[in-house]
């Protein structure tokens, strides 16, 4: 096998795993960067290296010979930004030339959606370190919409705001297009579905497609925290969940783009098509 020039982080996850499989189908030699090699996908054209983002000493040798890297954002954690910065230092030290990073739509230092702030600072850090990158500023994953439902209800302070759910398969297709063609641009790209939907419309679609009634309760901020009070989760995580709704209400996810079609040649999947594909 030719030595890989492309590496994929998060290959044990949904997005990284799909990207790894798409590259393998094209017979492109790839290095899979994972934390647990037993969970790495078994692919014909890929080898496996083990490293956590926080482990610079393991990352640098794992990336030897790699030009282009798919960098999936780590799990939401209190130290996620530190993990990302450590990983970026390692990418630079190992000589990685170009990164495709999974960012978030409208990320900013003061994003209403608290988890989006790490993405802003991660982009900034790559810029400061002189690392060329394409940030895929993903909208809310369509895959996550059914997971908003608890006991037939979507509840949160989302108001009548709208968002543009994007299927992870479309995000993966964009990533593969960028990873496999060095002539593709770097920069920041909003990656969105084809239409804006409100949470009420999402609930109606879920009802229609699943046949199970789903309703949306537009909570106040106070109600949102009260309804999550019994959940055993750290405060930063609860803040992240609640603020994702507040960000929808504030219009921060109400972004449409042509990125999927522009880089893949096919239109993005609608929420309806995505939900129907899950049946
Ligand atoms: N746009 C949205 O709506 C949305 C929603 C949810 C999440 N996200 C973001 O999108 C990312 C990717 O999505 P996904 O669906 O592919 O997630 P996923 O299936 O949960 O996979 C995440 C991957 O990241 C790896 N990872 C996490 N922390 C790491 C670390 N410190 N060092 C090395 N690898 C690490 C995991 O490795 P292990 O298997 O070893 O744990 C896993 O392979 C998520 O991590 C999250 O930041 C976006």
Coordinates of C-alpha atoms and ligand atoms in Angstrom, one line a residue:
X1 CA 0.0 0.0 0.0
X2 CA 1.2 3.5 -0.8
X3 CA 1.9 5.6 2.3
X4 CA -1.1 7.6 3.2
X5 CA -1.1 11.4 2.7
X6 CA -4.6 11.9 4.1
X7 CA -5.5 11.3 7.7
X8 CA -9.0 11.1 9.3
X9 CA -9.6 11.8 13.0
X10 CA -12.7 10.5 14.7
X11 CA -12.8 7.5 12.4
X12 CA -14.6 5.6 15.2
X13 CA -17.4 8.2 15.0
X14 CA -20.3 8.8 12.6
X15 CA -18.7 11.6 10.5
X16 CA -15.1 10.4 10.5
X17 CA -16.2 6.8 9.9
X18 CA -18.2 7.7 6.9
X19 CA -15.4 9.9 5.4
X20 CA -13.0 7.0 6.0
X21 CA -15.3 4.6 4.2
X22 CA -15.8 7.0 1.3
X23 CA -12.1 7.4 0.8
X24 CA -11.6 3.7 1.0
X25 CA -14.2 3.2 -1.7
X26 CA -12.1 5.4 -3.9
X27 CA -9.0 3.4 -3.0
X28 CA -7.3 6.4 -1.5
X29 CA -4.6 5.4 1.1
X30 CA -5.7 6.9 4.4
X31 CA -4.5 6.9 8.0
X32 CA -7.2 6.5 10.6
X33 CA -6.5 8.4 13.9
X34 CA -8.4 6.8 16.7
X35 CA -8.2 6.4 20.5
X36 CA -9.2 2.8 20.5
X37 CA -7.9 0.7 17.6
X38 CA -10.3 -2.1 18.3
X39 CA -13.1 0.2 17.3
X40 CA -11.4 1.5 14.1
X41 CA -13.3 0.5 10.9
X42 CA -11.6 -2.3 9.0
X43 CA -10.7 -0.8 5.7
X44 CA -8.6 -2.2 2.8
X45 CA -6.7 1.0 2.0
X46 CA -6.3 2.4 5.5
X47 CA -3.8 2.0 8.3
X48 CA -4.5 2.9 11.9
X49 CA -2.6 5.1 14.4
X50 CA -3.6 5.8 18.0
X51 CA -3.7 9.3 19.6
X52 CA -6.0 11.5 21.6
X53 CA -6.1 15.2 20.8
X54 CA -4.6 16.0 24.2
X55 CA -1.6 13.8 23.6
X56 CA 0.8 15.8 21.5
X57 CA 3.6 13.3 21.9
X58 CA 1.5 10.5 20.3
X59 CA 0.0 12.7 17.6
X60 CA 3.2 14.0 16.1
X61 CA 4.6 10.5 15.0
X62 CA 1.1 9.3 14.1
X63 CA 0.9 12.1 11.5
X64 CA 4.3 11.6 9.9
X65 CA 3.9 11.9 6.1
X66 CA 0.4 13.3 6.3
X67 CA -0.4 16.4 4.2
X68 CA -4.1 16.7 4.6
X69 CA -6.2 16.0 7.6
X70 CA -9.9 15.7 8.5
X71 CA -10.1 17.1 12.0
X72 CA -13.4 16.3 13.7
X73 CA -14.2 18.5 16.7
X74 CA -13.9 16.5 19.9
X75 CA -16.8 15.8 22.3
X76 CA -18.2 18.8 24.1
X77 CA -16.0 19.0 27.2
X78 CA -14.9 21.7 29.6
X79 CA -11.4 21.4 28.2
X80 CA -12.3 20.8 24.6
X81 CA -10.5 24.0 23.4
X82 CA -7.3 23.0 25.2
X83 CA -7.6 19.6 23.5
X84 CA -8.0 21.2 20.1
X85 CA -5.1 23.6 20.6
X86 CA -2.8 20.8 21.7
X87 CA -3.9 18.8 18.6
X88 CA -3.3 21.8 16.3
X89 CA 0.2 22.3 17.7
X90 CA 0.9 18.7 16.9
X91 CA -0.5 19.0 13.3
X92 CA 1.8 21.9 12.7
X93 CA 4.8 20.1 14.2
X94 CA 4.1 17.0 12.1
X95 CA 4.0 19.1 8.9
X96 CA 0.3 18.8 8.1
X97 CA -0.4 21.3 5.3
X98 CA -4.2 21.5 5.2
X99 CA -7.0 20.7 7.6
X100 CA -10.7 20.2 7.0
X101 CA -12.3 21.0 10.3
X102 CA -15.9 20.5 11.5
X103 CA -17.0 23.9 12.9
X104 CA -20.3 25.4 13.6
X105 CA -22.5 27.9 11.8
X106 CA -22.2 31.5 13.0
X107 CA -19.6 30.5 15.6
X108 CA -18.2 33.5 17.5
X109 CA -16.6 34.4 20.8
X110 CA -20.1 35.4 22.0
X111 CA -22.2 32.9 20.2
X112 CA -25.5 32.3 22.0
X113 CA -24.9 28.6 21.5
X114 CA -22.2 28.1 24.1
X115 CA -20.7 25.0 22.4
X116 CA -20.1 27.1 19.2
X117 CA -17.6 29.3 21.0
X118 CA -14.9 26.6 21.1
X119 CA -15.2 26.3 17.3
X120 CA -14.6 30.0 16.9
X121 CA -11.5 29.9 19.0
X122 CA -10.3 26.7 17.3
X123 CA -10.6 28.4 13.9
X124 CA -8.7 31.4 15.3
X125 CA -6.0 29.2 16.7
X126 CA -5.4 27.4 13.3
X127 CA -5.2 30.9 11.7
X128 CA -2.7 32.1 14.3
X129 CA -0.5 29.0 13.9
X130 CA -0.5 29.5 10.1
X131 CA -2.3 26.3 9.4
X132 CA -4.3 26.3 6.2
X133 CA -7.8 25.1 6.9
X134 CA -11.3 24.7 5.5
X135 CA -13.8 25.1 8.3
X136 CA -17.1 23.4 7.6
X137 CA -19.4 25.6 9.6
X138 CA -22.2 23.0 10.0
X139 CA -25.7 23.8 10.8
X140 CA -27.6 21.6 13.2
X141 CA -27.3 18.0 12.1
X142 CA -30.5 16.6 10.7
X143 CA -29.5 13.4 12.5
X144 CA -29.9 15.2 15.8
X145 CA -33.5 16.4 15.2
X146 CA -35.2 13.1 16.2
X147 CA -33.0 13.1 19.4
X148 CA -34.6 16.4 20.5
X149 CA -37.7 14.5 21.2
X150 CA -38.4 13.2 24.8
X151 CA -41.7 11.5 25.5
X152 CA -43.2 12.9 22.2
X153 CA -42.1 16.5 23.0
X154 CA -39.4 18.8 21.8
X155 CA -39.1 21.4 24.6
X156 CA -36.8 24.4 24.7
X157 CA -36.7 28.2 24.4
X158 CA -36.4 28.1 20.5
X159 CA -39.3 30.5 19.9
X160 CA -40.3 30.7 16.3
X161 CA -36.7 30.8 15.1
X162 CA -35.6 28.7 12.2
X163 CA -32.6 26.6 11.3
X164 CA -31.3 24.6 8.3
X165 CA -30.7 21.0 9.4
X166 CA -28.0 19.3 7.3
X167 CA -27.5 15.6 7.0
X168 CA -24.1 14.3 8.2
X169 CA -23.9 12.3 4.9
X170 CA -23.8 15.7 3.1
X171 CA -21.2 17.1 5.4
X172 CA -19.1 13.9 4.8
X173 CA -19.4 14.4 1.0
X174 CA -18.2 18.0 1.3
X175 CA -15.3 16.9 3.4
X176 CA -14.3 14.2 1.0
X177 CA -14.4 16.7 -1.9
X178 CA -12.1 19.1 0.0
X179 CA -9.8 16.4 1.2
X180 CA -9.2 14.8 -2.1
X181 CA -8.6 17.9 -4.2
X182 CA -5.8 20.2 -3.1
X183 CA -7.0 22.9 -5.5
X184 CA -10.2 23.4 -3.5
X185 CA -10.2 26.6 -1.5
X186 CA -9.5 27.1 2.2
X187 CA -11.7 29.4 4.3
X188 CA -14.9 29.2 6.2
X189 CA -18.0 27.6 4.6
X190 CA -21.5 27.4 6.0
X191 CA -22.8 23.8 5.4
X192 CA -26.5 23.7 5.6
X193 CA -29.6 21.8 4.4
X194 CA -31.8 23.2 1.6
X195 CA -34.4 24.9 3.8
X196 CA -35.1 26.8 7.0
X197 CA -37.5 25.1 9.4
X198 CA -38.8 26.1 12.8
X199 CA -39.0 23.6 15.7
X200 CA -42.8 23.5 15.3
X201 CA -42.3 22.5 11.6
X202 CA -39.7 19.9 12.7
X203 CA -42.2 18.5 15.2
X204 CA -44.9 18.3 12.5
X205 CA -42.5 16.6 10.1
X206 CA -41.5 14.0 12.7
X207 CA -45.2 13.3 13.4
X208 CA -45.9 12.9 9.7
X209 CA -42.9 10.7 8.9
X210 CA -42.9 8.5 12.1
X211 CA -46.7 8.3 12.6
X212 CA -46.1 9.1 16.3
X213 CA -47.3 12.5 17.6
X214 CA -44.6 15.0 18.3
X215 CA -45.2 18.4 19.7
X216 CA -43.1 21.5 20.4
X217 CA -43.3 23.3 23.7
X218 CA -41.7 26.8 23.5
X219 CA -40.2 27.1 27.0
X220 CA -39.0 30.2 28.6
X221 CA -35.3 30.1 29.7
X222 CA -36.4 29.5 33.3
X223 CA -38.7 26.7 32.2
X224 CA -35.9 25.2 30.1
X225 CA -33.5 25.0 33.1
X226 CA -36.3 23.8 35.4
X227 CA -37.3 21.0 33.0
X228 CA -33.7 19.8 32.8
X229 CA -33.0 20.1 36.6
X230 CA -33.2 16.4 37.2
X231 CA -30.7 15.4 34.5
X232 CA -27.4 14.2 35.8
X233 CA -25.1 16.3 33.6
X234 CA -22.5 19.0 34.2
X235 CA -23.6 22.6 34.1
X236 CA -21.7 23.4 30.9
X237 CA -23.5 20.6 29.1
X238 CA -27.0 21.8 30.3
X239 CA -26.0 25.3 29.2
X240 CA -25.0 24.0 25.8
X241 CA -28.3 22.1 25.3
X242 CA -30.5 25.1 26.5
X243 CA -28.5 27.6 24.5
X244 CA -28.8 25.7 21.3
X245 CA -32.6 26.5 21.5
X246 CA -31.9 30.1 22.5
X247 CA -29.6 30.4 19.4
X248 CA -32.4 29.2 17.2
X249 CA -34.7 31.8 18.7
X250 CA -32.1 34.4 18.1
X251 CA -31.8 33.5 14.5
X252 CA -28.2 32.4 14.7
X253 CA -28.8 29.1 12.9
X254 CA -31.0 30.7 10.2
X255 CA -28.4 30.4 7.5
X256 CA -28.7 28.8 4.1
X257 CA -25.7 28.2 1.8
X258 CA -24.9 26.5 -1.5
X259 CA -21.8 24.7 0.0
X260 CA -23.1 21.1 -0.4
X261 CA -24.1 21.6 -4.0
X262 CA -21.0 23.7 -4.8
X263 CA -18.5 21.1 -3.7
X264 CA -20.4 17.8 -4.3
X265 CA -22.5 18.6 -7.3
X266 CA -25.6 17.3 -5.6
X267 CA -28.2 19.2 -3.6
X268 CA -28.3 18.8 0.2
X269 CA -30.9 16.4 1.6
X270 CA -34.1 18.0 3.1
X271 CA -35.1 17.2 6.6
X272 CA -38.1 15.3 5.3
X273 CA -35.9 13.2 2.9
X274 CA -33.5 12.6 5.8
X275 CA -36.2 11.4 8.2
X276 CA -37.8 9.2 5.5
X277 CA -34.4 7.6 4.9
X278 CA -34.2 6.7 8.6
X279 CA -37.5 4.7 8.5
Ligands
LIG1 N1 -23.7 20.2 14.0 C1 -24.3 19.5 15.0 O1 -25.5 19.5 15.1 C2 -23.5 18.7 15.9 C3 -24.2 17.9 16.8 C4 -23.5 17.1 17.6 C5 -22.1 17.1 17.6 N2 -21.4 17.9 16.7 C6 -20.0 17.9 16.6 O2 -19.6 17.2 15.5 C7 -18.5 16.2 15.9 C8 -18.5 15.0 15.0 O3 -19.8 14.5 14.9 P1 -20.0 12.9 14.9 O4 -21.4 12.8 14.6 O5 -19.0 12.2 14.0 O6 -19.6 12.5 16.4 P2 -19.4 11.1 17.0 O7 -20.0 10.0 16.2 O8 -19.7 11.2 18.4 O9 -17.8 10.9 16.9 C9 -16.9 11.8 17.5 C10 -15.5 11.2 17.2 O10 -14.5 12.1 17.8 C11 -13.6 11.4 18.5 N3 -13.0 12.2 19.5 C12 -13.7 12.9 20.5 N4 -12.9 13.4 21.3 C13 -11.6 13.1 20.9 C14 -10.3 13.4 21.4 N5 -10.1 14.1 22.5 N6 -9.2 12.9 20.7 C15 -9.4 12.1 19.6 N7 -10.6 11.8 19.1 C16 -11.7 12.3 19.8 C17 -14.4 10.2 19.0 O11 -13.5 9.1 19.4 P3 -13.9 7.9 20.4 O12 -14.7 7.0 19.5 O13 -12.6 7.3 20.8 O14 -14.7 8.5 21.5 C18 -15.2 9.8 17.8 O15 -14.5 9.1 16.9 C19 -18.8 16.0 17.4 O16 -17.7 15.5 18.0 C20 -19.3 17.4 17.8 O17 -18.2 18.2 18.2 C21 -22.1 18.7 15.9

